[in-house]
Amino acid sequence: MAARKQKTYPIEVQARPGLPLGMSPATFLRDYWHKRPLLIRGAFPDFETPVMPEDLAGLACEEGALARIVSHDRATDEWTLRTGPFQEEDFPGMPDHDWTLLVQDVDKWDPDVRALLPTFSFLPRWRMDDVMISFAATGGSVGAHVDHYDVFLMQAYGHRRWQIDASESIKGKQPPLGFRPDVELKLLQKFKPTHDWVLEPGDMLYLPPLVPHHGVAEDPCLTFSFGMRAPSSAELISDYLDDLVADADEAIRYKDPDLKLPEDSNEIDAAAMGRVVAALNALRMNDPDRLGNWFGRFITTYRSAGDILPSQAPRPVEEVEDELANGGVLERHPWARAAWRRATRGANLYVSGQSYALPVKDAQSLAASEQLDITAWNKLSAKGRNAVMELMAGGYYQLLDVETLAALLAEQDALEVLEEGFEDDDADFEDDFDDEADAPELEIEVIEYTEAGEGEPASAAIDTVQVNDEGVEVVVICDDADDEDEDEDEDTPSA
């Protein structure tokens, strides 16, 4: 009888309209997820990066941003790692080769980057950790390494050469995973690639855990890394035991009322171990609701981007409903993580470690919605609305009135108009100007300025932006600098 031919799986595919993975999500999950790597050409067709290198450098200077710079000296094969936040003056002096800037959690800071996440809606949302963006100068790299989680590497700008070792998925042979002892980074001692590609903007490489890979910039480039959350078993058991111990009843102890005369008084026998298991089970380690509630709280705080603090004074529910009825919205904090699970009765909503027992429809709606308008609010039960009010008091939701929304929209429109103008001007500059001496100067004219009187506001914030043929008009509303911390504008969105 002829041997059955083993099925082969392509390692490179072309994305198609409606199939950004080059196949259905179900096929990808069945054949590739957590099993074998896949290069998808054109996964994001005609992609234009919402973040440029200078934007990433600016974010790396922000307090609270998780940023690193990795540099490589080819002559000595030395690798250096620096951690942020950095200073603006750090970047102009950087060389034009062999270094990489990495910034994590960019989706928490930039709404345009966060808007890319629905592309991965075929995966549980709570599994998505963050979008890390790296800028690499020509030759820049972080060395050959492995990750312990699934990751999608999307080329956003420029070109990067990726080499991977797919020998385990091809031949069933695990590659060597030993680390170099002479560098601070966890770089592989041995790396023998089986595949070598150059990715262009819009291409995406999927890698399961523990696939050795090495990326090197062919020219200045940006790579977006969509990484998954994969807590280790040690992290899971440690956190769960902490949760159990915190609520443990001191009266629950090891008991042996059935004790019999031991054959050896120094032996821990099977009967004793059975009583140990009974004592642990008394802590309800096998209770599915308790286990589920713990995991919901844990996974929505695991590797949190930062602390969330209230940015508005508490508002009565009547005021909130009035603002929503007038066109306002409740916006969830970009750093808040949300998930839900079915319980024995109803469901539980989890938001950044907070847990709320709610009807299933409420839990589903609140976990899925980053904004709540009056229609969504009216669909919530009383329990759902109470949960939102509690979350709002903790800073996890912010009320944006219609004036604030209009100002934000106007500001966004103005920025888009300016960007379009700059793009057109850049094209003209290439044709009309040969050097910096021919470049036009940018003039900013103050039409009107009024000094604040005694007791009047002294610090400024943009209120509206208007664009016309003559330029951009910015209207500024001021707040008292002395009271800024105490009387922060309730309608100003937080970071």
Short mmCIF file of C-alpha atoms in Angstrom, two decimals:
data_model
loop_
_atom_site.label_atom_id
_atom_site.label_comp_id
_atom_site.label_asym_id
_atom_site.label_seq_id
_atom_site.Cartn_x
_atom_site.Cartn_y
_atom_site.Cartn_z
CA MET A 1 0.00 0.00 0.00
CA ALA A 2 1.41 3.39 -0.99
CA ALA A 3 2.35 5.74 1.83
CA ARG A 4 -0.03 8.60 2.34
CA LYS A 5 1.43 11.84 0.99
CA GLN A 6 1.99 14.42 3.71
CA LYS A 7 0.19 17.71 3.16
CA THR A 8 2.42 20.71 2.55
CA TYR A 9 1.59 24.28 3.52
CA PRO A 10 2.85 27.32 1.58
CA ILE A 11 4.98 29.64 3.65
CA GLU A 12 4.36 32.66 1.39
CA VAL A 13 0.96 33.78 0.08
CA GLN A 14 -0.54 36.82 -1.62
CA ALA A 15 -3.37 38.69 0.09
CA ARG A 16 -6.56 39.11 -1.91
CA PRO A 17 -9.50 41.55 -1.67
CA GLY A 18 -11.50 40.54 1.40
CA LEU A 19 -8.79 38.07 2.46
CA PRO A 20 -5.93 40.06 4.05
CA LEU A 21 -4.43 36.79 5.30
CA GLY A 22 -4.47 35.31 1.81
CA MET A 23 -6.99 32.78 3.09
CA SER A 24 -10.02 32.66 5.37
CA PRO A 25 -9.39 33.33 9.07
CA ALA A 26 -10.64 29.82 9.88
CA THR A 27 -8.06 28.29 7.53
CA PHE A 28 -5.30 30.46 9.01
CA LEU A 29 -6.21 29.41 12.56
CA ARG A 30 -6.38 25.74 11.58
CA ASP A 31 -3.17 25.54 9.54
CA TYR A 32 -0.85 28.30 10.78
CA TRP A 33 -1.81 29.84 14.13
CA HIS A 34 0.66 28.68 16.80
CA LYS A 35 2.01 26.12 14.29
CA ARG A 36 4.02 27.56 11.39
CA PRO A 37 5.18 30.96 10.04
CA LEU A 38 3.56 32.71 7.09
CA LEU A 39 4.58 35.65 4.90
CA ILE A 40 1.57 37.54 3.52
CA ARG A 41 2.37 39.85 0.63
CA GLY A 42 0.10 42.89 0.36
CA ALA A 43 -1.78 42.23 3.61
CA PHE A 44 -2.26 46.01 3.94
CA PRO A 45 -2.42 47.20 0.28
CA ASP A 46 -1.41 50.80 -0.45
CA PHE A 47 -0.58 51.25 3.23
CA GLU A 48 0.46 54.72 4.37
CA THR A 49 1.94 54.87 7.83
CA PRO A 50 0.08 57.09 10.33
CA VAL A 51 3.32 57.45 12.31
CA MET A 52 6.54 58.75 10.81
CA PRO A 53 10.03 58.29 12.31
CA GLU A 54 10.03 61.78 13.81
CA ASP A 55 6.66 61.07 15.45
CA LEU A 56 8.05 57.91 17.03
CA ALA A 57 11.11 59.78 18.28
CA GLY A 58 8.81 62.38 19.86
CA LEU A 59 6.78 59.68 21.58
CA ALA A 60 9.97 58.08 22.88
CA CYS A 61 10.61 61.33 24.78
CA GLU A 62 7.27 61.21 26.60
CA GLU A 63 7.29 60.39 30.29
CA GLY A 64 5.69 56.97 30.67
CA ALA A 65 6.47 55.77 27.14
CA LEU A 66 8.23 52.40 26.99
CA ALA A 67 11.11 53.03 24.61
CA ARG A 68 14.48 51.43 23.83
CA ILE A 69 17.38 52.06 21.47
CA VAL A 70 19.45 49.10 20.29
CA SER A 71 22.77 49.82 18.56
CA HIS A 72 25.18 47.41 16.86
CA ASP A 73 28.88 47.87 16.22
CA ARG A 74 29.64 45.64 13.24
CA ALA A 75 33.40 45.87 13.68
CA THR A 76 33.34 44.41 17.20
CA ASP A 77 29.89 42.72 17.07
CA GLU A 78 28.98 44.60 20.26
CA TRP A 79 25.34 45.36 21.05
CA THR A 80 24.20 48.15 23.35
CA LEU A 81 20.77 48.77 24.86
CA ARG A 82 19.50 52.11 26.16
CA THR A 83 16.09 52.65 27.74
CA GLY A 84 13.90 55.76 27.61
CA PRO A 85 12.36 58.14 28.01
CA PHE A 86 14.86 59.98 25.84
CA GLN A 87 15.60 63.65 25.27
CA GLU A 88 14.93 65.43 21.96
CA GLU A 89 18.61 66.30 21.67
CA ASP A 90 19.48 62.56 21.73
CA PHE A 91 18.32 61.98 18.16
CA PRO A 92 20.00 64.58 15.88
CA GLY A 93 23.41 63.14 16.75
CA MET A 94 22.48 59.54 16.00
CA PRO A 95 24.37 57.88 13.09
CA ASP A 96 22.64 57.06 9.81
CA HIS A 97 23.15 53.31 10.24
CA ASP A 98 23.01 50.31 12.61
CA TRP A 99 20.56 51.42 15.29
CA THR A 100 16.91 50.82 16.08
CA LEU A 101 14.36 52.73 18.18
CA LEU A 102 11.52 50.62 19.61
CA VAL A 103 8.42 52.04 21.32
CA GLN A 104 5.78 49.80 22.85
CA ASP A 105 2.04 50.41 23.36
CA VAL A 106 1.83 52.95 20.53
CA ASP A 107 -1.83 51.94 20.06
CA LYS A 108 -2.52 53.42 23.51
CA TRP A 109 -1.10 56.78 22.42
CA ASP A 110 -2.20 57.06 18.79
CA PRO A 111 -5.83 56.53 17.67
CA ASP A 112 -4.80 55.94 14.03
CA VAL A 113 -2.57 53.05 15.10
CA ARG A 114 -5.32 51.73 17.38
CA ALA A 115 -7.68 51.78 14.38
CA LEU A 116 -5.59 48.97 12.82
CA LEU A 117 -6.52 46.48 15.55
CA PRO A 118 -9.92 45.42 14.10
CA THR A 119 -7.93 43.78 11.28
CA PHE A 120 -7.17 41.07 13.83
CA SER A 121 -10.74 40.62 15.06
CA PHE A 122 -10.53 36.91 14.19
CA LEU A 123 -8.46 36.59 17.40
CA PRO A 124 -9.73 37.13 20.97
CA ARG A 125 -9.29 40.86 21.65
CA TRP A 126 -7.96 40.19 25.14
CA ARG A 127 -5.11 38.20 23.56
CA MET A 128 -3.78 41.30 21.76
CA ASP A 129 -1.08 42.89 23.89
CA ASP A 130 0.06 45.99 22.06
CA VAL A 131 1.36 47.52 18.86
CA MET A 132 5.09 48.09 19.13
CA ILE A 133 6.62 50.28 16.43
CA SER A 134 10.31 50.20 15.57
CA PHE A 135 12.27 52.63 13.46
CA ALA A 136 15.55 51.29 12.09
CA ALA A 137 18.26 53.27 10.33
CA THR A 138 19.88 51.47 7.41
CA GLY A 139 21.41 48.27 8.77
CA GLY A 140 19.51 48.64 12.02
CA SER A 141 18.52 45.43 13.81
CA VAL A 142 17.90 43.94 17.24
CA GLY A 143 19.76 40.72 16.37
CA ALA A 144 18.65 37.13 15.84
CA HIS A 145 16.23 36.15 18.58
CA VAL A 146 13.00 34.35 19.46
CA ASP A 147 9.76 35.58 21.03
CA HIS A 148 7.62 33.56 23.42
CA TYR A 149 4.39 34.82 21.88
CA ASP A 150 2.68 35.04 18.49
CA VAL A 151 3.49 38.20 16.56
CA PHE A 152 2.47 39.82 13.26
CA LEU A 153 5.27 41.99 11.78
CA MET A 154 3.85 44.50 9.32
CA GLN A 155 6.14 46.61 7.18
CA ALA A 156 4.84 50.18 7.36
CA TYR A 157 7.57 52.24 5.73
CA GLY A 158 10.80 51.46 3.89
CA HIS A 159 12.14 47.93 3.46
CA ARG A 160 13.35 45.31 5.92
CA ARG A 161 15.06 42.00 5.22
CA TRP A 162 13.70 39.18 7.36
CA GLN A 163 15.46 35.86 7.81
CA ILE A 164 13.74 33.07 9.74
CA ASP A 165 14.53 29.50 10.76
CA ALA A 166 11.38 27.48 10.02
CA SER A 167 13.10 24.09 10.37
CA GLU A 168 10.76 22.96 13.15
CA SER A 169 7.57 23.44 11.11
CA ILE A 170 9.23 22.07 7.93
CA LYS A 171 11.34 19.19 9.26
CA GLY A 172 10.04 18.76 12.80
CA LYS A 173 13.50 19.59 14.15
CA GLN A 174 13.77 22.25 16.83
CA PRO A 175 16.56 24.76 16.13
CA PRO A 176 19.12 25.61 18.83
CA LEU A 177 17.77 28.26 21.21
CA GLY A 178 20.81 29.00 23.37
CA PHE A 179 21.57 32.67 24.09
CA ARG A 180 24.84 34.55 23.76
CA PRO A 181 26.39 35.12 27.21
CA ASP A 182 28.28 38.27 26.18
CA VAL A 183 25.39 40.67 25.45
CA GLU A 184 22.61 42.22 27.50
CA LEU A 185 20.02 41.30 24.87
CA LYS A 186 18.79 37.72 24.54
CA LEU A 187 20.44 37.02 21.19
CA LEU A 188 20.80 33.53 19.74
CA GLN A 189 24.23 31.92 19.76
CA LYS A 190 23.46 30.06 16.54
CA PHE A 191 21.13 31.12 13.76
CA LYS A 192 20.80 29.30 10.45
CA PRO A 193 17.96 30.76 8.36
CA THR A 194 15.81 28.62 6.09
CA HIS A 195 14.05 31.59 4.44
CA ASP A 196 15.13 35.07 3.41
CA TRP A 197 12.74 37.83 2.25
CA VAL A 198 12.65 41.61 1.81
CA LEU A 199 9.33 43.08 2.96
CA GLU A 200 7.79 46.15 1.36
CA PRO A 201 5.14 48.48 2.87
CA GLY A 202 1.94 46.51 3.40
CA ASP A 203 3.63 43.08 3.63
CA MET A 204 3.20 41.16 6.89
CA LEU A 205 5.10 38.25 8.45
CA TYR A 206 3.36 36.04 11.03
CA LEU A 207 5.58 34.16 13.49
CA PRO A 208 4.43 31.63 16.10
CA PRO A 209 6.33 31.44 19.41
CA LEU A 210 9.98 30.33 19.40
CA VAL A 211 10.64 30.76 15.66
CA PRO A 212 14.15 32.23 15.34
CA HIS A 213 14.13 35.41 13.26
CA HIS A 214 16.41 38.27 12.32
CA GLY A 215 15.34 41.56 10.73
CA VAL A 216 17.73 44.11 9.18
CA ALA A 217 16.71 47.45 7.66
CA GLU A 218 17.54 47.74 3.96
CA ASP A 219 16.89 51.48 4.22
CA PRO A 220 15.34 53.70 6.95
CA CYS A 221 12.15 51.85 7.81
CA LEU A 222 9.25 51.38 10.22
CA THR A 223 7.85 48.02 11.34
CA PHE A 224 4.60 47.59 13.27
CA SER A 225 4.63 44.56 15.61
CA PHE A 226 1.22 43.29 16.68
CA GLY A 227 2.13 41.14 19.68
CA MET A 228 -0.05 38.74 21.65
CA ARG A 229 -0.31 38.36 25.40
CA ALA A 230 1.02 34.99 26.53
CA PRO A 231 1.54 34.88 30.32
CA SER A 232 3.77 32.05 31.52
CA SER A 233 2.46 29.22 33.69
CA ALA A 234 4.54 30.59 36.54
CA GLU A 235 2.86 34.00 36.23
CA LEU A 236 -0.59 32.41 36.13
CA ILE A 237 -0.17 30.17 39.16
CA SER A 238 1.61 32.86 41.17
CA ASP A 239 -1.12 35.45 40.62
CA TYR A 240 -3.94 32.95 41.15
CA LEU A 241 -2.45 31.73 44.43
CA ASP A 242 -2.08 35.34 45.59
CA ASP A 243 -5.78 35.80 44.82
CA LEU A 244 -6.73 32.65 46.71
CA VAL A 245 -4.57 33.47 49.72
CA ALA A 246 -5.97 37.00 49.97
CA ASP A 247 -9.49 35.65 50.58
CA ALA A 248 -8.57 32.41 52.37
CA ASP A 249 -10.41 31.50 55.57
CA GLU A 250 -7.97 30.87 58.41
CA ALA A 251 -10.37 28.20 59.70
CA ILE A 252 -9.70 26.06 56.61
CA ARG A 253 -6.71 23.96 57.58
CA TYR A 254 -5.07 20.59 57.06
CA LYS A 255 -7.18 17.97 58.90
CA ASP A 256 -6.71 14.28 59.58
CA PRO A 257 -9.61 12.94 61.70
CA ASP A 258 -9.18 9.59 59.87
CA LEU A 259 -5.55 9.27 60.98
CA LYS A 260 -4.37 5.69 61.51
CA LEU A 261 -1.29 4.37 63.23
CA PRO A 262 1.58 5.04 60.76
CA GLU A 263 3.99 2.30 59.68
CA ASP A 264 6.80 4.88 59.72
CA SER A 265 6.29 8.09 61.67
CA ASN A 266 8.78 9.93 59.40
CA GLU A 267 6.94 9.13 56.15
CA ILE A 268 4.57 11.47 54.32
CA ASP A 269 2.24 8.79 53.03
CA ALA A 270 -0.41 8.77 50.26
CA ALA A 271 -3.21 9.36 52.75
CA ALA A 272 -1.49 12.55 53.98
CA MET A 273 -1.15 13.83 50.42
CA GLY A 274 -4.85 13.14 49.85
CA ARG A 275 -5.63 15.41 52.82
CA VAL A 276 -3.33 18.13 51.38
CA VAL A 277 -5.31 18.03 48.13
CA ALA A 278 -8.56 18.24 50.11
CA ALA A 279 -7.27 21.31 51.99
CA LEU A 280 -6.33 23.02 48.73
CA ASN A 281 -9.65 22.15 47.13
CA ALA A 282 -11.36 23.74 50.11
CA LEU A 283 -9.91 27.03 48.81
CA ARG A 284 -12.11 26.48 45.73
CA MET A 285 -9.17 26.12 43.32
CA ASN A 286 -11.47 24.13 41.06
CA ASP A 287 -14.39 26.57 41.22
CA PRO A 288 -14.96 27.67 37.57
CA ASP A 289 -16.57 31.01 38.47
CA ARG A 290 -13.83 31.94 40.89
CA LEU A 291 -11.16 30.85 38.42
CA GLY A 292 -12.89 32.77 35.62
CA ASN A 293 -13.26 35.95 37.67
CA TRP A 294 -9.63 35.83 38.67
CA PHE A 295 -8.47 35.33 35.07
CA GLY A 296 -10.70 38.15 33.78
CA ARG A 297 -9.17 40.56 36.30
CA PHE A 298 -5.67 39.25 35.66
CA ILE A 299 -5.66 39.35 31.87
CA THR A 300 -7.12 42.88 31.71
CA THR A 301 -4.28 44.19 33.89
CA TYR A 302 -1.47 41.91 32.65
CA ARG A 303 1.41 44.01 31.30
CA SER A 304 -0.61 47.17 31.71
CA ALA A 305 0.46 50.22 29.69
CA GLY A 306 0.15 52.58 32.66
CA ASP A 307 -1.98 53.78 35.53
CA ILE A 308 -5.38 55.30 34.83
CA LEU A 309 -6.46 58.21 36.99
CA PRO A 310 -9.68 60.25 36.97
CA SER A 311 -9.47 63.31 34.73
CA GLN A 312 -12.93 64.71 35.54
CA ALA A 313 -14.88 65.44 38.68
CA PRO A 314 -17.71 62.96 39.37
CA ARG A 315 -20.90 63.85 37.47
CA PRO A 316 -24.47 62.99 38.52
CA VAL A 317 -26.10 60.43 36.24
CA GLU A 318 -28.70 63.04 35.21
CA GLU A 319 -25.96 65.34 33.87
CA VAL A 320 -24.36 62.47 32.01
CA GLU A 321 -27.66 61.53 30.38
CA ASP A 322 -28.32 65.14 29.42
CA GLU A 323 -24.92 65.45 27.74
CA LEU A 324 -25.43 62.18 25.87
CA ALA A 325 -28.91 63.30 24.74
CA ASN A 326 -27.32 66.51 23.38
CA GLY A 327 -24.86 64.54 21.24
CA GLY A 328 -22.02 63.87 23.67
CA VAL A 329 -20.30 60.50 24.11
CA LEU A 330 -18.64 58.47 26.83
CA GLU A 331 -15.17 57.49 25.64
CA ARG A 332 -13.21 54.63 27.18
CA HIS A 333 -9.64 55.42 28.19
CA PRO A 334 -7.22 54.11 25.53
CA TRP A 335 -5.17 52.35 28.22
CA ALA A 336 -8.20 50.48 29.60
CA ARG A 337 -8.45 46.80 28.66
CA ALA A 338 -11.88 45.18 28.56
CA ALA A 339 -13.17 41.61 28.28
CA TRP A 340 -16.17 39.58 29.44
CA ARG A 341 -17.14 35.98 30.22
CA ARG A 342 -20.31 34.05 30.82
CA ALA A 343 -20.88 33.07 34.43
CA THR A 344 -23.15 30.49 36.02
CA ARG A 345 -25.72 33.26 36.07
CA GLY A 346 -25.43 36.17 33.67
CA ALA A 347 -21.97 37.44 32.85
CA ASN A 348 -18.99 39.35 34.22
CA LEU A 349 -17.42 42.43 32.65
CA TYR A 350 -13.72 43.05 33.31
CA VAL A 351 -12.10 46.45 32.78
CA SER A 352 -8.47 46.89 33.84
CA GLY A 353 -8.84 44.49 36.75
CA GLN A 354 -12.31 45.66 37.80
CA SER A 355 -15.12 43.10 37.76
CA TYR A 356 -18.87 43.73 37.35
CA ALA A 357 -21.69 41.17 37.38
CA LEU A 358 -23.99 42.16 34.50
CA PRO A 359 -26.52 40.77 32.05
CA VAL A 360 -24.84 39.12 29.06
CA LYS A 361 -25.91 41.84 26.57
CA ASP A 362 -24.51 44.61 28.78
CA ALA A 363 -21.17 42.82 29.23
CA GLN A 364 -20.89 42.16 25.49
CA SER A 365 -21.74 45.74 24.56
CA LEU A 366 -19.41 47.42 27.04
CA ALA A 367 -16.46 45.16 26.24
CA ALA A 368 -16.85 45.83 22.50
CA SER A 369 -17.52 49.60 22.53
CA GLU A 370 -14.81 52.22 22.94
CA GLN A 371 -17.50 54.92 22.81
CA LEU A 372 -21.05 55.04 24.15
CA ASP A 373 -23.63 57.42 22.70
CA ILE A 374 -27.20 57.95 23.89
CA THR A 375 -28.46 54.98 21.87
CA ALA A 376 -25.95 52.59 23.42
CA TRP A 377 -26.59 54.07 26.88
CA ASN A 378 -30.34 53.58 26.58
CA LYS A 379 -29.85 49.90 25.70
CA LEU A 380 -27.99 49.23 28.96
CA SER A 381 -29.78 47.87 32.00
CA ALA A 382 -29.67 49.72 35.31
CA LYS A 383 -26.76 47.48 36.36
CA GLY A 384 -24.91 48.31 33.16
CA ARG A 385 -25.35 52.05 33.65
CA ASN A 386 -24.21 51.82 37.27
CA ALA A 387 -21.08 49.97 36.15
CA VAL A 388 -20.31 52.69 33.59
CA MET A 389 -20.76 55.41 36.23
CA GLU A 390 -18.35 53.59 38.57
CA LEU A 391 -15.84 53.19 35.76
CA MET A 392 -16.24 56.86 34.84
CA ALA A 393 -15.51 57.87 38.45
CA GLY A 394 -12.30 55.83 38.25
CA GLY A 395 -11.17 57.47 35.00
CA TYR A 396 -11.88 54.49 32.74
CA TYR A 397 -14.52 56.51 30.86
CA GLN A 398 -14.58 60.21 30.07
CA LEU A 399 -17.59 62.31 29.11
CA LEU A 400 -17.03 64.40 25.98
CA ASP A 401 -19.70 66.99 25.30
CA VAL A 402 -20.73 68.05 21.81
CA GLU A 403 -18.58 71.20 21.88
CA THR A 404 -15.46 69.20 22.72
CA LEU A 405 -16.24 66.70 19.97
CA ALA A 406 -16.69 69.51 17.45
CA ALA A 407 -13.37 71.10 18.49
CA LEU A 408 -11.57 67.75 18.17
CA LEU A 409 -13.10 67.17 14.75
CA ALA A 410 -12.16 70.68 13.59
CA GLU A 411 -8.62 70.20 14.80
CA GLN A 412 -8.38 66.87 12.97
CA ASP A 413 -9.76 68.42 9.77
CA ALA A 414 -7.26 71.24 10.02
CA LEU A 415 -4.37 68.82 10.45
CA GLU A 416 -5.52 66.84 7.41
CA VAL A 417 -5.74 70.01 5.32
CA LEU A 418 -2.27 71.04 6.44
CA GLU A 419 -0.85 67.59 5.67
CA GLU A 420 -2.40 67.67 2.20
CA GLY A 421 -0.96 71.14 1.66
CA PHE A 422 2.47 69.99 2.79
CA GLU A 423 2.30 67.04 0.39
CA ASP A 424 1.43 69.34 -2.50
CA ASP A 425 4.10 71.83 -1.46
CA ASP A 426 6.71 69.06 -1.24
CA ALA A 427 5.98 68.12 -4.85
CA ASP A 428 6.29 71.77 -5.90
CA PHE A 429 9.48 72.22 -3.91
CA GLU A 430 11.12 69.35 -5.79
CA ASP A 431 10.39 71.12 -9.09
CA ASP A 432 10.89 74.77 -8.12
CA PHE A 433 13.62 74.85 -5.46
CA ASP A 434 17.14 73.57 -5.80
CA ASP A 435 18.44 74.35 -2.33
CA GLU A 436 17.44 75.63 1.09
CA ALA A 437 18.08 79.24 0.04
CA ASP A 438 15.13 79.06 -2.36
CA ALA A 439 12.71 77.59 0.22
CA PRO A 440 9.89 79.88 1.40
CA GLU A 441 9.66 80.90 5.02
CA LEU A 442 6.70 79.99 7.19
CA GLU A 443 5.14 83.07 8.80
CA ILE A 444 2.98 83.00 11.91
CA GLU A 445 1.15 86.25 12.53
CA VAL A 446 -0.55 87.13 15.82
CA ILE A 447 -3.76 88.95 14.85
CA GLU A 448 -4.87 89.78 18.36
CA TYR A 449 -3.42 89.25 21.82
CA THR A 450 -5.01 90.33 25.07
CA GLU A 451 -3.16 90.12 28.36
CA ALA A 452 -5.06 88.42 31.12
CA GLY A 453 -6.19 90.68 33.90
CA GLU A 454 -6.09 89.94 37.60
CA GLY A 455 -8.04 86.80 38.39
CA GLU A 456 -8.50 85.98 34.70
CA PRO A 457 -7.19 82.83 33.02
CA ALA A 458 -3.48 82.68 32.34
CA SER A 459 -2.76 79.36 30.56
CA ALA A 460 -3.95 78.46 27.08
CA ALA A 461 -5.70 75.57 25.31
CA ILE A 462 -6.88 75.30 21.70
CA ASP A 463 -10.64 75.81 21.37
CA THR A 464 -11.29 75.85 17.60
CA VAL A 465 -9.23 75.72 14.42
CA GLN A 466 -10.45 77.28 11.17
CA VAL A 467 -8.77 76.86 7.79
CA ASN A 468 -9.26 79.30 4.90
CA ASP A 469 -7.39 80.49 1.82
CA GLU A 470 -5.35 82.96 3.84
CA GLY A 471 -4.11 80.44 6.40
CA VAL A 472 -5.10 78.77 9.65
CA GLU A 473 -6.93 80.67 12.39
CA VAL A 474 -6.63 79.24 15.91
CA VAL A 475 -8.93 80.39 18.69
CA VAL A 476 -7.51 79.84 22.17
CA ILE A 477 -9.42 79.60 25.45
CA CYS A 478 -7.40 80.00 28.65
CA ASP A 479 -7.48 78.49 32.13
CA ASP A 480 -6.01 79.88 35.32
CA ALA A 481 -2.53 78.43 35.67
CA ASP A 482 -2.76 78.45 39.48
CA ASP A 483 -5.91 76.36 39.45
CA GLU A 484 -4.98 74.10 36.56
CA ASP A 485 -4.45 71.05 38.72
CA GLU A 486 -7.58 71.61 40.79
CA ASP A 487 -10.05 72.79 38.13
CA GLU A 488 -8.99 70.87 35.04
CA ASP A 489 -11.35 71.34 32.09
CA GLU A 490 -13.81 68.50 32.39
CA ASP A 491 -14.27 68.26 28.64
CA THR A 492 -10.57 67.93 27.71
CA PRO A 493 -9.81 64.31 26.73
CA SER A 494 -7.08 62.58 28.66
CA ALA A 495 -4.10 60.84 27.10
#
